């Protein structure tokens, strides 16, 4: 497993290659790492996507498209990593640029899947119900004050869920 992980990380070096095939391999490698091994690879991928936004957008487009079929992918992340991911994705795909879904049939496109996936990060952090997920939501608000209104209630809910998950009945004997 470690050798595969190292090989996949090595492919990331080709992210700025003029060879389109090498660049595509690096995008697929990053997608694989972000879906299956984010705890071990997030810092490496994050550094590249922050330096090369176009490449990062392609990676996120691929991840979001595949995430439709892998609902448990966020379980592989630390909460703080999800906060960083949400912050970066929101910078590239701001919520106010989301297309409004109106009545009638519509073929969903990559931007729609990215929008859904971005909001799934918030849903996951809210429902995870850990002190780390509450901290992650607060970090998002610190970095993106424009989402404060939409996330403030989510923090309250996350705190409630955290209390419910950690609550233990009183112990002791009554006389």
Short mmCIF file of N, CA and C in Angstrom, two decimals:
data_model
loop_
_atom_site.label_atom_id
_atom_site.label_comp_id
_atom_site.label_asym_id
_atom_site.label_seq_id
_atom_site.Cartn_x
_atom_site.Cartn_y
_atom_site.Cartn_z
N UNK A 1 0.83 -1.20 0.00
CA UNK A 1 0.00 0.00 0.00
C UNK A 1 0.87 1.26 0.00
N UNK A 2 1.90 1.25 0.80
CA UNK A 2 2.79 2.42 0.90
C UNK A 2 3.46 2.70 -0.44
N UNK A 3 3.89 1.64 -1.14
CA UNK A 3 4.55 1.83 -2.43
C UNK A 3 3.58 2.40 -3.47
N UNK A 4 2.33 1.95 -3.43
CA UNK A 4 1.33 2.47 -4.36
C UNK A 4 1.08 3.95 -4.06
N UNK A 5 0.97 4.26 -2.78
CA UNK A 5 0.76 5.65 -2.37
C UNK A 5 1.93 6.53 -2.84
N UNK A 6 3.15 6.05 -2.65
CA UNK A 6 4.33 6.80 -3.08
C UNK A 6 4.34 6.99 -4.60
N UNK A 7 4.01 5.92 -5.33
CA UNK A 7 3.97 6.00 -6.79
C UNK A 7 2.94 7.03 -7.24
N UNK A 8 1.77 7.00 -6.62
CA UNK A 8 0.70 7.93 -6.99
C UNK A 8 1.11 9.37 -6.68
N UNK A 9 1.72 9.58 -5.52
CA UNK A 9 2.19 10.93 -5.18
C UNK A 9 3.26 11.40 -6.17
N UNK A 10 4.10 10.46 -6.63
CA UNK A 10 5.14 10.81 -7.59
C UNK A 10 4.54 11.32 -8.90
N UNK A 11 3.39 10.79 -9.29
CA UNK A 11 2.72 11.24 -10.52
C UNK A 11 2.30 12.71 -10.43
N UNK A 12 2.11 13.21 -9.21
CA UNK A 12 1.69 14.60 -9.04
C UNK A 12 2.74 15.59 -9.55
N UNK A 13 3.98 15.15 -9.62
CA UNK A 13 5.05 16.04 -10.09
C UNK A 13 4.82 16.49 -11.52
N UNK A 14 3.98 15.76 -12.25
CA UNK A 14 3.73 16.09 -13.65
C UNK A 14 2.58 17.08 -13.82
N UNK A 15 2.12 17.70 -12.76
CA UNK A 15 0.95 18.58 -12.85
C UNK A 15 1.17 19.76 -13.79
N UNK A 16 2.41 20.19 -13.94
CA UNK A 16 2.66 21.33 -14.83
C UNK A 16 3.34 20.91 -16.13
N UNK A 17 3.32 19.62 -16.41
CA UNK A 17 3.95 19.11 -17.63
C UNK A 17 3.24 19.64 -18.88
N UNK A 18 4.02 19.98 -19.91
CA UNK A 18 3.39 20.39 -21.17
C UNK A 18 2.75 19.19 -21.89
N UNK A 19 3.17 17.99 -21.51
CA UNK A 19 2.60 16.77 -22.10
C UNK A 19 1.22 16.54 -21.49
N UNK A 20 0.19 16.64 -22.31
CA UNK A 20 -1.20 16.54 -21.84
C UNK A 20 -1.48 15.20 -21.16
N UNK A 21 -0.89 14.11 -21.66
CA UNK A 21 -1.09 12.79 -21.04
C UNK A 21 -0.53 12.75 -19.63
N UNK A 22 0.64 13.33 -19.44
CA UNK A 22 1.25 13.36 -18.11
C UNK A 22 0.42 14.20 -17.16
N UNK A 23 -0.09 15.31 -17.66
CA UNK A 23 -0.93 16.18 -16.84
C UNK A 23 -2.21 15.44 -16.43
N UNK A 24 -2.83 14.73 -17.38
CA UNK A 24 -4.04 13.96 -17.07
C UNK A 24 -3.76 12.87 -16.04
N UNK A 25 -2.60 12.22 -16.15
CA UNK A 25 -2.22 11.21 -15.15
C UNK A 25 -2.11 11.85 -13.77
N UNK A 26 -1.54 13.04 -13.71
CA UNK A 26 -1.39 13.71 -12.41
C UNK A 26 -2.75 14.08 -11.82
N UNK A 27 -3.69 14.47 -12.68
CA UNK A 27 -5.05 14.79 -12.21
C UNK A 27 -5.73 13.54 -11.67
N UNK A 28 -5.60 12.44 -12.39
CA UNK A 28 -6.20 11.18 -11.93
C UNK A 28 -5.54 10.69 -10.64
N UNK A 29 -4.22 10.89 -10.54
CA UNK A 29 -3.51 10.50 -9.32
C UNK A 29 -4.00 11.32 -8.13
N UNK A 30 -4.14 12.62 -8.32
CA UNK A 30 -4.63 13.48 -7.23
C UNK A 30 -6.05 13.09 -6.84
N UNK A 31 -6.88 12.83 -7.83
CA UNK A 31 -8.26 12.40 -7.55
C UNK A 31 -8.26 11.13 -6.70
N UNK A 32 -7.45 10.16 -7.09
CA UNK A 32 -7.37 8.90 -6.35
C UNK A 32 -6.91 9.14 -4.92
N UNK A 33 -5.90 9.96 -4.75
CA UNK A 33 -5.41 10.25 -3.40
C UNK A 33 -6.46 10.97 -2.56
N UNK A 34 -7.16 11.93 -3.15
CA UNK A 34 -8.17 12.68 -2.38
C UNK A 34 -9.37 11.82 -2.02
N UNK A 35 -9.68 10.84 -2.83
CA UNK A 35 -10.83 9.98 -2.52
C UNK A 35 -10.44 8.87 -1.55
N UNK A 36 -9.28 8.24 -1.75
CA UNK A 36 -8.96 7.04 -0.99
C UNK A 36 -7.90 7.20 0.09
N UNK A 37 -7.08 8.23 0.02
CA UNK A 37 -6.00 8.36 0.99
C UNK A 37 -5.72 9.82 1.36
N UNK A 38 -6.76 10.58 1.68
CA UNK A 38 -6.53 12.01 1.91
C UNK A 38 -5.71 12.33 3.16
N UNK A 39 -5.83 11.52 4.20
CA UNK A 39 -5.07 11.85 5.42
C UNK A 39 -3.58 11.84 5.16
N UNK A 40 -3.13 10.95 4.26
CA UNK A 40 -1.70 10.83 3.97
C UNK A 40 -1.24 11.73 2.83
N UNK A 41 -2.17 12.30 2.08
CA UNK A 41 -1.76 13.03 0.88
C UNK A 41 -2.29 14.46 0.80
N UNK A 42 -3.18 14.85 1.70
CA UNK A 42 -3.82 16.15 1.59
C UNK A 42 -2.82 17.29 1.52
N UNK A 43 -1.83 17.30 2.38
CA UNK A 43 -0.87 18.42 2.41
C UNK A 43 -0.15 18.55 1.08
N UNK A 44 0.22 17.43 0.48
CA UNK A 44 0.91 17.45 -0.82
C UNK A 44 -0.01 18.01 -1.90
N UNK A 45 -1.23 17.48 -1.97
CA UNK A 45 -2.18 17.92 -3.00
C UNK A 45 -2.56 19.38 -2.76
N UNK A 46 -2.79 19.74 -1.50
CA UNK A 46 -3.19 21.12 -1.17
C UNK A 46 -2.15 22.12 -1.65
N UNK A 47 -0.89 21.81 -1.44
CA UNK A 47 0.18 22.71 -1.88
C UNK A 47 0.12 22.94 -3.39
N UNK A 48 -0.11 21.87 -4.14
CA UNK A 48 -0.15 22.00 -5.60
C UNK A 48 -1.39 22.76 -6.05
N UNK A 49 -2.55 22.45 -5.48
CA UNK A 49 -3.77 23.14 -5.95
C UNK A 49 -3.73 24.62 -5.60
N UNK A 50 -3.06 24.96 -4.50
CA UNK A 50 -2.95 26.38 -4.16
C UNK A 50 -1.99 27.12 -5.10
N UNK A 51 -1.00 26.40 -5.62
CA UNK A 51 -0.04 27.00 -6.55
C UNK A 51 -0.54 26.99 -7.99
N UNK A 52 -1.40 26.05 -8.33
CA UNK A 52 -1.86 25.88 -9.71
C UNK A 52 -3.38 25.70 -9.70
N UNK A 53 -4.09 26.82 -9.65
CA UNK A 53 -5.55 26.79 -9.52
C UNK A 53 -6.23 26.07 -10.67
N UNK A 54 -5.73 26.22 -11.89
CA UNK A 54 -6.38 25.56 -13.03
C UNK A 54 -6.31 24.04 -12.88
N UNK A 55 -5.14 23.55 -12.51
CA UNK A 55 -4.97 22.11 -12.29
C UNK A 55 -5.86 21.68 -11.12
N UNK A 56 -5.87 22.46 -10.06
CA UNK A 56 -6.70 22.14 -8.90
C UNK A 56 -8.17 22.07 -9.25
N UNK A 57 -8.63 22.99 -10.09
CA UNK A 57 -10.04 22.98 -10.52
C UNK A 57 -10.36 21.69 -11.28
N UNK A 58 -9.44 21.25 -12.12
CA UNK A 58 -9.65 19.99 -12.85
C UNK A 58 -9.71 18.80 -11.89
N UNK A 59 -8.83 18.82 -10.90
CA UNK A 59 -8.83 17.74 -9.89
C UNK A 59 -10.17 17.72 -9.17
N UNK A 60 -10.62 18.87 -8.69
CA UNK A 60 -11.87 18.95 -7.93
C UNK A 60 -13.05 18.56 -8.80
N UNK A 61 -13.04 18.96 -10.06
CA UNK A 61 -14.13 18.56 -10.97
C UNK A 61 -14.20 17.03 -11.06
N UNK A 62 -13.05 16.37 -11.16
CA UNK A 62 -13.01 14.92 -11.23
C UNK A 62 -13.44 14.27 -9.91
N UNK A 63 -12.98 14.83 -8.80
CA UNK A 63 -13.35 14.29 -7.49
C UNK A 63 -14.85 14.42 -7.27
N UNK A 64 -15.40 15.60 -7.54
CA UNK A 64 -16.83 15.84 -7.31
C UNK A 64 -17.69 14.95 -8.19
N UNK A 65 -17.28 14.74 -9.44
CA UNK A 65 -18.03 13.85 -10.32
C UNK A 65 -18.04 12.43 -9.79
N UNK A 66 -16.91 11.96 -9.27
CA UNK A 66 -16.84 10.60 -8.73
C UNK A 66 -17.47 10.48 -7.35
N UNK A 67 -17.50 11.57 -6.60
CA UNK A 67 -18.04 11.54 -5.24
C UNK A 67 -19.52 11.17 -5.22
N UNK A 68 -20.20 11.37 -6.32
CA UNK A 68 -21.62 10.99 -6.40
C UNK A 68 -21.79 9.51 -6.09
N UNK A 69 -20.77 8.73 -6.39
CA UNK A 69 -20.85 7.28 -6.22
C UNK A 69 -20.08 6.80 -5.00
N UNK A 70 -19.52 7.71 -4.24
CA UNK A 70 -18.71 7.36 -3.07
C UNK A 70 -19.07 8.27 -1.91
N UNK A 71 -20.24 8.06 -1.35
CA UNK A 71 -20.76 8.95 -0.31
C UNK A 71 -19.95 8.91 0.98
N UNK A 72 -19.15 7.87 1.18
CA UNK A 72 -18.39 7.76 2.42
C UNK A 72 -17.00 8.36 2.34
N UNK A 73 -16.69 9.08 1.26
CA UNK A 73 -15.31 9.54 1.08
C UNK A 73 -14.85 10.51 2.17
N UNK A 74 -15.75 11.31 2.74
CA UNK A 74 -15.33 12.29 3.74
C UNK A 74 -14.85 11.61 5.03
N UNK A 75 -15.24 10.37 5.25
CA UNK A 75 -14.80 9.65 6.44
C UNK A 75 -13.29 9.45 6.45
N UNK A 76 -12.66 9.54 5.28
CA UNK A 76 -11.21 9.36 5.18
C UNK A 76 -10.43 10.63 5.52
N UNK A 77 -11.13 11.73 5.75
CA UNK A 77 -10.49 13.02 6.02
C UNK A 77 -10.53 13.34 7.50
N UNK A 78 -9.54 14.12 7.93
CA UNK A 78 -9.63 14.77 9.23
C UNK A 78 -10.52 15.99 9.05
N UNK A 79 -11.19 16.40 10.10
CA UNK A 79 -12.11 17.52 10.00
C UNK A 79 -11.42 18.80 9.53
N UNK A 80 -10.21 19.04 10.02
CA UNK A 80 -9.47 20.24 9.63
C UNK A 80 -9.12 20.20 8.14
N UNK A 81 -8.85 19.02 7.62
CA UNK A 81 -8.58 18.88 6.18
C UNK A 81 -9.83 19.23 5.37
N UNK A 82 -10.99 18.81 5.86
CA UNK A 82 -12.24 19.15 5.17
C UNK A 82 -12.49 20.66 5.19
N UNK A 83 -12.14 21.30 6.29
CA UNK A 83 -12.30 22.76 6.35
C UNK A 83 -11.40 23.42 5.31
N UNK A 84 -10.15 22.98 5.22
CA UNK A 84 -9.23 23.53 4.21
C UNK A 84 -9.76 23.29 2.80
N UNK A 85 -10.27 22.10 2.57
CA UNK A 85 -10.81 21.75 1.26
C UNK A 85 -12.00 22.64 0.92
N UNK A 86 -12.91 22.81 1.86
CA UNK A 86 -14.09 23.66 1.64
C UNK A 86 -13.66 25.10 1.34
N UNK A 87 -12.71 25.60 2.09
CA UNK A 87 -12.24 26.97 1.90
C UNK A 87 -11.66 27.14 0.50
N UNK A 88 -10.83 26.20 0.06
CA UNK A 88 -10.24 26.31 -1.27
C UNK A 88 -11.31 26.20 -2.35
N UNK A 89 -12.17 25.20 -2.23
CA UNK A 89 -13.22 25.00 -3.25
C UNK A 89 -14.13 26.23 -3.31
N UNK A 90 -14.47 26.80 -2.16
CA UNK A 90 -15.33 27.99 -2.15
C UNK A 90 -14.65 29.19 -2.80
N UNK A 91 -13.34 29.26 -2.71
CA UNK A 91 -12.62 30.33 -3.38
C UNK A 91 -12.65 30.18 -4.89
N UNK A 92 -12.66 28.94 -5.35
CA UNK A 92 -12.67 28.67 -6.79
C UNK A 92 -14.08 28.61 -7.36
N UNK A 93 -15.00 28.12 -6.56
CA UNK A 93 -16.40 27.96 -6.97
C UNK A 93 -17.28 28.59 -5.90
N UNK A 94 -17.36 29.92 -5.87
CA UNK A 94 -18.13 30.59 -4.81
C UNK A 94 -19.61 30.20 -4.86
N UNK A 95 -20.19 30.14 -3.68
CA UNK A 95 -21.59 29.76 -3.56
C UNK A 95 -22.51 30.69 -4.35
N UNK A 96 -22.19 31.97 -4.39
CA UNK A 96 -23.07 32.90 -5.10
C UNK A 96 -23.01 32.76 -6.62
N UNK A 97 -22.08 31.93 -7.11
CA UNK A 97 -22.05 31.68 -8.56
C UNK A 97 -22.76 30.37 -8.92
N UNK A 98 -23.29 29.68 -7.91
CA UNK A 98 -24.04 28.44 -8.18
C UNK A 98 -25.25 28.75 -9.05
N UNK A 99 -25.51 27.86 -9.98
CA UNK A 99 -26.71 28.00 -10.80
C UNK A 99 -27.91 27.60 -9.96
N UNK A 100 -28.96 28.36 -10.06
CA UNK A 100 -30.18 28.03 -9.33
C UNK A 100 -30.92 26.94 -10.09
N UNK A 101 -31.29 25.90 -9.37
CA UNK A 101 -32.07 24.83 -9.98
C UNK A 101 -33.54 25.24 -9.93
N UNK A 102 -34.11 25.39 -11.08
CA UNK A 102 -35.51 25.78 -11.16
C UNK A 102 -36.32 24.60 -11.66
N UNK A 103 -37.62 24.77 -11.71
CA UNK A 103 -38.50 23.70 -12.15
C UNK A 103 -38.16 23.21 -13.54
N UNK A 104 -38.55 22.00 -13.80
CA UNK A 104 -38.32 21.42 -15.12
C UNK A 104 -37.07 20.57 -15.15
N UNK A 105 -36.99 19.73 -16.15
CA UNK A 105 -35.83 18.84 -16.26
C UNK A 105 -34.56 19.62 -16.60
N UNK A 106 -33.46 19.08 -16.14
CA UNK A 106 -32.17 19.71 -16.40
C UNK A 106 -31.09 18.64 -16.37
N UNK A 107 -30.17 18.72 -17.28
CA UNK A 107 -29.01 17.85 -17.23
C UNK A 107 -27.98 18.51 -16.32
N UNK A 108 -27.57 17.77 -15.31
CA UNK A 108 -26.59 18.32 -14.38
C UNK A 108 -25.21 18.30 -15.03
N UNK A 109 -24.43 19.32 -14.71
CA UNK A 109 -23.09 19.44 -15.25
C UNK A 109 -22.08 19.44 -14.11
N UNK A 110 -20.80 19.44 -14.47
CA UNK A 110 -19.73 19.38 -13.47
C UNK A 110 -19.87 20.45 -12.39
N UNK A 111 -20.20 21.68 -12.78
CA UNK A 111 -20.34 22.75 -11.79
C UNK A 111 -21.45 22.44 -10.78
N UNK A 112 -22.51 21.77 -11.23
CA UNK A 112 -23.59 21.38 -10.32
C UNK A 112 -23.09 20.36 -9.31
N UNK A 113 -22.33 19.37 -9.79
CA UNK A 113 -21.80 18.34 -8.90
C UNK A 113 -20.81 18.94 -7.90
N UNK A 114 -20.02 19.90 -8.35
CA UNK A 114 -19.08 20.56 -7.45
C UNK A 114 -19.85 21.32 -6.37
N UNK A 115 -20.90 22.00 -6.76
CA UNK A 115 -21.73 22.74 -5.80
C UNK A 115 -22.34 21.80 -4.76
N UNK A 116 -22.91 20.69 -5.21
CA UNK A 116 -23.51 19.72 -4.28
C UNK A 116 -22.43 19.16 -3.35
N UNK A 117 -21.29 18.81 -3.92
CA UNK A 117 -20.21 18.20 -3.16
C UNK A 117 -19.65 19.18 -2.14
N UNK A 118 -19.49 20.44 -2.54
CA UNK A 118 -19.00 21.47 -1.62
C UNK A 118 -19.94 21.55 -0.40
N UNK A 119 -21.25 21.56 -0.66
CA UNK A 119 -22.21 21.64 0.44
C UNK A 119 -22.26 20.35 1.25
N UNK A 120 -21.94 19.22 0.62
CA UNK A 120 -21.87 17.95 1.35
C UNK A 120 -20.78 17.99 2.42
N UNK A 121 -19.73 18.75 2.18
CA UNK A 121 -18.67 18.89 3.20
C UNK A 121 -19.26 19.50 4.46
N UNK A 122 -20.04 20.56 4.31
CA UNK A 122 -20.67 21.21 5.47
C UNK A 122 -21.64 20.25 6.15
N UNK A 123 -22.45 19.56 5.37
CA UNK A 123 -23.39 18.58 5.94
C UNK A 123 -22.66 17.53 6.74
N UNK A 124 -21.57 17.02 6.19
CA UNK A 124 -20.80 15.98 6.87
C UNK A 124 -20.24 16.51 8.19
N UNK A 125 -19.63 17.70 8.15
CA UNK A 125 -19.06 18.27 9.37
C UNK A 125 -20.13 18.50 10.43
N UNK A 126 -21.29 18.97 10.02
CA UNK A 126 -22.39 19.20 10.96
C UNK A 126 -22.82 17.89 11.62
N UNK A 127 -23.03 16.88 10.81
CA UNK A 127 -23.58 15.62 11.31
C UNK A 127 -22.55 14.73 11.98
N UNK A 128 -21.27 14.99 11.77
CA UNK A 128 -20.23 14.16 12.39
C UNK A 128 -20.31 14.26 13.91
N UNK A 129 -20.59 15.44 14.40
CA UNK A 129 -20.81 15.59 15.83
C UNK A 129 -19.58 15.34 16.69
N UNK A 130 -18.48 15.99 16.33
CA UNK A 130 -17.27 15.92 17.16
C UNK A 130 -16.82 17.35 17.45
N UNK A 131 -16.02 17.50 18.48
CA UNK A 131 -15.51 18.84 18.77
C UNK A 131 -14.63 19.33 17.62
N UNK A 132 -13.95 18.39 16.95
CA UNK A 132 -13.12 18.76 15.80
C UNK A 132 -13.98 19.27 14.63
N UNK A 133 -15.16 18.68 14.45
CA UNK A 133 -16.02 19.15 13.35
C UNK A 133 -16.57 20.55 13.65
N UNK A 134 -16.86 20.82 14.91
CA UNK A 134 -17.30 22.17 15.30
C UNK A 134 -16.17 23.17 15.04
N UNK A 135 -14.94 22.79 15.42
CA UNK A 135 -13.79 23.67 15.17
C UNK A 135 -13.60 23.91 13.67
N UNK A 136 -13.81 22.88 12.87
CA UNK A 136 -13.66 23.01 11.42
C UNK A 136 -14.68 23.98 10.85
N UNK A 137 -15.92 23.89 11.31
CA UNK A 137 -16.95 24.83 10.85
C UNK A 137 -16.61 26.26 11.25
N UNK A 138 -16.09 26.43 12.45
CA UNK A 138 -15.68 27.77 12.90
C UNK A 138 -14.52 28.30 12.05
N UNK A 139 -13.60 27.42 11.70
CA UNK A 139 -12.47 27.81 10.84
C UNK A 139 -12.98 28.30 9.49
N UNK A 140 -13.97 27.62 8.96
CA UNK A 140 -14.55 28.03 7.67
C UNK A 140 -15.11 29.44 7.78
N UNK A 141 -15.84 29.72 8.84
CA UNK A 141 -16.42 31.06 9.02
C UNK A 141 -15.33 32.11 9.18
N UNK A 142 -14.25 31.77 9.89
CA UNK A 142 -13.14 32.74 10.04
C UNK A 142 -12.53 33.10 8.69
N UNK A 143 -12.39 32.10 7.83
CA UNK A 143 -11.76 32.33 6.53
C UNK A 143 -12.73 32.85 5.47
N UNK A 144 -14.00 32.55 5.64
CA UNK A 144 -15.02 32.95 4.66
C UNK A 144 -16.19 33.62 5.39
N UNK A 145 -16.00 34.84 5.85
CA UNK A 145 -17.07 35.50 6.62
C UNK A 145 -18.38 35.62 5.84
N UNK A 146 -18.32 35.56 4.52
CA UNK A 146 -19.55 35.67 3.73
C UNK A 146 -20.48 34.47 3.90
N UNK A 147 -19.97 33.36 4.46
CA UNK A 147 -20.84 32.19 4.68
C UNK A 147 -21.33 32.10 6.12
N UNK A 148 -20.96 33.08 6.94
CA UNK A 148 -21.33 33.06 8.36
C UNK A 148 -22.82 32.80 8.56
N UNK A 149 -23.63 33.54 7.84
CA UNK A 149 -25.08 33.43 8.02
C UNK A 149 -25.59 32.02 7.71
N UNK A 150 -25.06 31.41 6.67
CA UNK A 150 -25.56 30.08 6.29
C UNK A 150 -24.96 28.96 7.14
N UNK A 151 -23.83 29.21 7.80
CA UNK A 151 -23.19 28.15 8.57
C UNK A 151 -23.38 28.30 10.08
N UNK A 152 -23.74 29.47 10.55
CA UNK A 152 -23.88 29.69 12.00
C UNK A 152 -24.82 28.68 12.63
N UNK A 153 -25.97 28.46 12.03
CA UNK A 153 -26.91 27.48 12.58
C UNK A 153 -26.33 26.08 12.52
N UNK A 154 -25.55 25.80 11.49
CA UNK A 154 -24.95 24.48 11.35
C UNK A 154 -23.99 24.20 12.51
N UNK A 155 -23.32 25.24 13.00
CA UNK A 155 -22.43 25.08 14.15
C UNK A 155 -23.25 24.72 15.38
N UNK A 156 -24.36 25.40 15.58
CA UNK A 156 -25.22 25.10 16.73
C UNK A 156 -25.70 23.65 16.65
N UNK A 157 -26.13 23.22 15.46
CA UNK A 157 -26.57 21.82 15.27
C UNK A 157 -25.42 20.86 15.53
N UNK A 158 -24.23 21.18 15.05
CA UNK A 158 -23.07 20.31 15.26
C UNK A 158 -22.75 20.19 16.74
N UNK A 159 -22.89 21.28 17.48
CA UNK A 159 -22.67 21.24 18.93
C UNK A 159 -23.72 20.35 19.61
N UNK A 160 -24.97 20.48 19.19
CA UNK A 160 -26.04 19.63 19.75
C UNK A 160 -25.75 18.16 19.48
N UNK A 161 -25.37 17.85 18.27
CA UNK A 161 -25.09 16.46 17.90
C UNK A 161 -23.89 15.95 18.68
N UNK A 162 -22.88 16.80 18.87
CA UNK A 162 -21.71 16.42 19.66
C UNK A 162 -22.13 16.07 21.08
N UNK A 163 -22.98 16.91 21.67
CA UNK A 163 -23.45 16.63 23.04
C UNK A 163 -24.24 15.32 23.09
N UNK A 164 -25.11 15.11 22.10
CA UNK A 164 -25.91 13.88 22.09
C UNK A 164 -25.02 12.64 21.98
N UNK A 165 -24.00 12.73 21.14
CA UNK A 165 -23.12 11.58 20.94
C UNK A 165 -22.23 11.31 22.14
N UNK A 166 -21.89 12.35 22.88
CA UNK A 166 -20.96 12.17 23.99
C UNK A 166 -21.66 12.04 25.34
N UNK A 167 -22.98 12.21 25.37
CA UNK A 167 -23.70 12.17 26.63
C UNK A 167 -23.68 10.76 27.22
N UNK A 168 -23.43 10.71 28.51
CA UNK A 168 -23.48 9.45 29.25
C UNK A 168 -24.37 9.68 30.46
N UNK A 169 -25.22 8.73 30.76
CA UNK A 169 -26.09 8.92 31.92
C UNK A 169 -25.27 8.96 33.20
N UNK A 170 -25.80 9.64 34.20
CA UNK A 170 -25.09 9.69 35.48
C UNK A 170 -24.93 8.28 36.05
N UNK A 171 -23.81 8.08 36.69
CA UNK A 171 -23.58 6.79 37.33
C UNK A 171 -23.58 6.99 38.83
N UNK A 172 -23.64 5.93 39.52
CA UNK A 172 -23.67 5.99 40.97
C UNK A 172 -24.89 5.26 41.48
N UNK A 173 -24.86 4.98 42.73
CA UNK A 173 -25.96 4.23 43.33
C UNK A 173 -26.81 5.15 44.17
N UNK A 174 -28.09 4.93 44.09
CA UNK A 174 -29.01 5.67 44.94
C UNK A 174 -29.30 4.82 46.17
N UNK A 175 -29.47 5.48 47.27
CA UNK A 175 -29.78 4.73 48.49
C UNK A 175 -31.26 4.66 48.71
#
